[in-house]
Amino acid sequence: MMSDHGGKIRKKVWGKTKRDREDLEENPNIPMAARVGRMMKKVSITSEEEEAVGPQQQFLTMNGKVYSLRYQDDFVDASVKEVDLLNELEVSKLYHCDGLVLCVAKDNSELVLWNPYLCQTRWIGPRESFHLSDRHAVGYDERRNHKILRFWDNFIRNMKRIEVVYEIYEIRSNSWRVLEEVNHEGLIDTHQRGVSVKGNTYFVANHYGLAHKVSLICFDFTKERFGPRLPLPFDSFDGFNGDLVTLSSFFRGGGDDEQLAVLFGGYESGFFEFWVTLTVHPNRASWSKFLRMEPGPFSGYGFKLYSSFSGGSFFVDEENKFAVLFELYGSKTKTVHAAFVFGQDGFFKSSVNLGQALILEHHHHKAARPPLVCSYRPSFVQVKHPLKENESLVSETHV
């Protein structure tokens, strides 16, 4: 059961007949959840496609839309294809865990959970309301129960302070609950996206007591608490000297060994470093430097990391020894989404034009936003709503 923005409960059983589908298209008052499946093209991954691109692939958000990214081993031949996921929804962020993709709408106004492999979607309403400062994460506990973490900054006027509120959404029970006494050392900025690895989510956090030094912290979905601060393999003061620290994930050797990757540096510093974990757990991590990009041909492109908007976006291909950074590139009159490919030993391989960047409004500010990449691996995790008596929300549709 879900509510619209006015708080009134609406119910709708979405039939499979042609007439029912036409009614949904023609009636603008039908809830978003009932329209999800109709507006989504079936993009489940066939065995031939999976064999061609490998077990892991990527999705992108550009201009408020979702795209699948296809590329060959060297990334020279790369292309994007729009996924007609939610025509009426401007998607601003993507998060992935265990074959599930959480789509966050503009200004955090909507949440949609999606399994591309099974072609299933689920609209997730708030416990009370969503907020502009919402941050999200997807994970699962030791019993493989998949969950969504949501937290936001709550300003207490009479006490003149900010407290962080935490909620957990359980996918199996289709319900939210508030977390009490969540230990959390440091501040996770709104532009920082957490990355799920082995069911837990890792964040970059600032620690003001340490002169703004940043470190890694993990939210453990089994204990539903944050772990201790984990040192990064470099010294960084994110946002205060032009450097940027942002996270990604990958599967080592094409197998099930999911690992963490981190990008450190920036255009102002004149270099990039990509590090990968050898092992990573909520209480410890060990690192290896993957590659470093010194000033060179790429500096002539004039791009920089837009940390205030997105926190950066990249992925590493450990097998083929390159990293791909997604950013904006262009002039004052024309800006495009671009992928910059870096190889080993400071080698700048190529850049790929992914299409024109449109000016979009977010948080009452208009600007072009860099692409955000989300690594994805197919799975059979169900996201269908449990059917209840006198209540049906359709989340799976075969077109």
Coordinates of C-alpha atoms in Angstrom, one line a residue, residues 127-311:
R127 CA 7.8 6.2 6.3
E128 CA 6.9 9.9 6.7
S129 CA 8.6 12.0 4.1
F130 CA 11.8 12.2 2.1
H131 CA 14.3 15.1 2.5
L132 CA 16.8 16.9 0.3
S133 CA 19.7 15.8 2.6
D134 CA 18.9 12.1 2.3
R135 CA 21.7 9.7 1.7
H136 CA 21.2 6.1 0.8
A137 CA 22.8 2.7 0.8
V138 CA 21.8 -0.8 -0.3
G139 CA 23.1 -4.0 1.4
Y140 CA 22.1 -7.3 3.0
D141 CA 22.7 -9.1 6.3
E142 CA 24.2 -12.5 7.1
R143 CA 20.8 -14.2 6.3
R144 CA 20.8 -12.5 2.9
N145 CA 18.0 -10.2 3.8
H146 CA 18.3 -7.1 1.5
K147 CA 17.9 -3.7 3.1
I148 CA 18.1 0.0 2.3
L149 CA 19.7 2.5 4.7
R150 CA 18.4 6.0 4.6
F151 CA 19.8 8.8 6.8
W152 CA 19.5 12.6 6.8
D153 CA 20.3 15.7 8.8
N154 CA 17.6 16.9 11.1
F155 CA 17.9 20.5 12.5
I156 CA 16.6 20.8 16.0
R157 CA 15.6 24.5 16.3
N158 CA 15.2 24.9 20.0
M159 CA 18.6 23.1 20.7
K160 CA 20.3 24.8 17.7
R161 CA 22.0 21.6 16.6
I162 CA 21.8 18.9 13.9
E163 CA 21.2 15.3 14.6
V164 CA 21.4 12.5 12.0
V165 CA 18.3 10.3 11.7
Y166 CA 18.7 6.7 10.4
E167 CA 16.1 4.4 8.9
I168 CA 16.2 0.9 7.5
Y169 CA 13.8 -0.4 4.8
E170 CA 13.5 -4.2 4.7
I171 CA 12.7 -5.4 1.2
R172 CA 11.1 -8.7 2.3
S173 CA 8.7 -7.1 4.8
N174 CA 8.2 -3.9 2.7
S175 CA 8.5 -1.7 5.8
W176 CA 10.6 1.1 7.3
R177 CA 11.9 1.3 10.9
V178 CA 14.0 3.9 12.8
L179 CA 17.4 2.9 14.0
E180 CA 18.4 3.9 17.5
E181 CA 21.8 4.7 18.9
V182 CA 23.7 4.3 15.6
N183 CA 27.4 4.9 16.3
H184 CA 28.9 7.2 13.7
E185 CA 32.2 8.9 13.9
G186 CA 32.6 11.7 11.3
L187 CA 30.4 13.4 8.7
I188 CA 29.3 11.9 5.4
D189 CA 28.7 14.8 3.0
T190 CA 25.6 14.7 0.9
H191 CA 27.7 14.4 -2.3
Q192 CA 29.4 11.3 -1.1
R193 CA 27.8 8.1 -2.5
G194 CA 28.3 4.9 -0.5
V195 CA 29.4 1.8 -2.3
S196 CA 28.2 -1.7 -1.4
V197 CA 30.8 -4.5 -1.2
K198 CA 29.9 -8.0 0.0
G199 CA 26.6 -6.8 1.4
N200 CA 28.0 -3.9 3.5
T201 CA 28.3 -0.2 2.4
Y202 CA 31.5 1.9 2.7
F203 CA 31.5 5.7 2.9
V204 CA 34.2 8.4 2.9
A205 CA 33.7 10.5 6.0
N206 CA 35.2 13.8 7.3
H207 CA 36.6 13.9 10.8
Y208 CA 36.7 17.5 12.0
G209 CA 38.7 16.6 15.1
L210 CA 41.5 15.4 12.8
A211 CA 41.8 18.7 10.9
H212 CA 39.2 17.6 8.3
K213 CA 41.1 14.4 7.5
V214 CA 39.0 11.8 5.7
S215 CA 38.8 8.1 6.3
L216 CA 36.7 5.1 5.4
I217 CA 33.8 3.8 7.5
C218 CA 31.5 0.8 6.9
F219 CA 27.9 0.3 7.7
D220 CA 27.4 -3.3 8.6
F221 CA 23.9 -4.4 7.5
T222 CA 24.0 -7.4 9.9
K223 CA 24.8 -5.4 13.1
E224 CA 23.0 -2.3 11.6
R225 CA 25.8 -0.1 12.9
F226 CA 28.9 1.6 11.6
G227 CA 32.3 0.1 12.1
P228 CA 35.5 1.9 13.2
R229 CA 37.4 4.4 11.1
L230 CA 39.5 2.7 8.5
P231 CA 42.6 4.5 7.2
L232 CA 42.9 5.2 3.5
P233 CA 46.3 4.5 1.8
F234 CA 47.0 8.2 1.5
D235 CA 46.6 11.5 3.4
S236 CA 43.6 13.6 2.2
F237 CA 41.6 16.6 3.4
D238 CA 38.6 16.2 1.1
G239 CA 37.3 19.5 -0.3
F240 CA 39.9 21.7 1.4
N241 CA 42.9 21.5 -1.0
G242 CA 41.3 20.6 -4.3
D243 CA 41.6 16.9 -3.8
L244 CA 38.7 14.5 -4.1
V245 CA 38.2 11.1 -2.6
T246 CA 35.4 8.9 -4.1
L247 CA 34.6 5.2 -4.2
S248 CA 33.7 2.4 -6.6
S249 CA 33.5 -1.4 -6.6
F250 CA 34.6 -4.2 -8.9
F251 CA 34.9 -8.0 -9.1
R252 CA 38.4 -9.4 -9.1
G253 CA 39.2 -11.8 -11.9
G254 CA 35.6 -11.9 -13.1
G255 CA 34.7 -14.0 -10.1
D256 CA 32.8 -13.5 -6.9
D257 CA 35.6 -11.6 -5.1
E258 CA 34.0 -8.2 -4.8
Q259 CA 36.4 -5.4 -3.8
L260 CA 36.5 -1.7 -3.2
A261 CA 38.3 1.0 -5.4
V262 CA 39.1 4.6 -4.5
L263 CA 40.0 7.6 -6.6
F264 CA 42.2 10.2 -5.0
G265 CA 43.4 13.5 -6.4
G266 CA 42.0 16.0 -8.9
Y267 CA 42.6 18.5 -11.6
E268 CA 43.8 21.2 -9.2
S269 CA 46.4 18.8 -7.7
G270 CA 47.5 17.7 -11.2
F271 CA 47.3 14.0 -10.7
F272 CA 44.9 11.1 -10.0
E273 CA 45.6 7.9 -8.1
F274 CA 43.4 4.8 -8.2
W275 CA 43.7 2.3 -5.4
V276 CA 42.1 -1.1 -5.0
T277 CA 41.6 -3.3 -1.9
L278 CA 43.3 -6.6 -1.5
T279 CA 40.9 -7.4 1.3
V280 CA 38.1 -5.4 2.8
H281 CA 35.9 -6.0 5.8
P282 CA 33.9 -3.7 8.1
N283 CA 36.8 -3.6 10.6
R284 CA 39.9 -3.7 8.3
A285 CA 41.1 -3.1 4.7
S286 CA 44.4 -3.6 2.9
W287 CA 45.3 -1.6 -0.3
S288 CA 47.3 -1.7 -3.5
K289 CA 47.9 1.2 -5.9
F290 CA 46.3 0.4 -9.2
L291 CA 47.5 3.4 -11.2
R292 CA 48.6 7.0 -11.0
M293 CA 48.0 9.7 -13.6
E294 CA 50.6 12.5 -13.6
P295 CA 50.1 15.8 -15.4
G296 CA 50.2 15.0 -19.1
P297 CA 48.0 15.0 -22.2
F298 CA 44.8 14.8 -20.2
S299 CA 45.5 18.2 -18.6
G300 CA 44.9 20.0 -21.9
Y301 CA 41.2 18.9 -21.8
G302 CA 40.6 21.4 -19.0
F303 CA 38.1 19.2 -17.0
K304 CA 37.9 19.0 -13.3
L305 CA 36.1 16.8 -10.8
Y306 CA 32.8 18.3 -9.8
S307 CA 32.9 17.1 -6.2
S308 CA 30.2 19.6 -5.0
F309 CA 27.7 18.0 -7.3
S310 CA 28.4 14.3 -7.4
G311 CA 31.6 13.2 -5.5

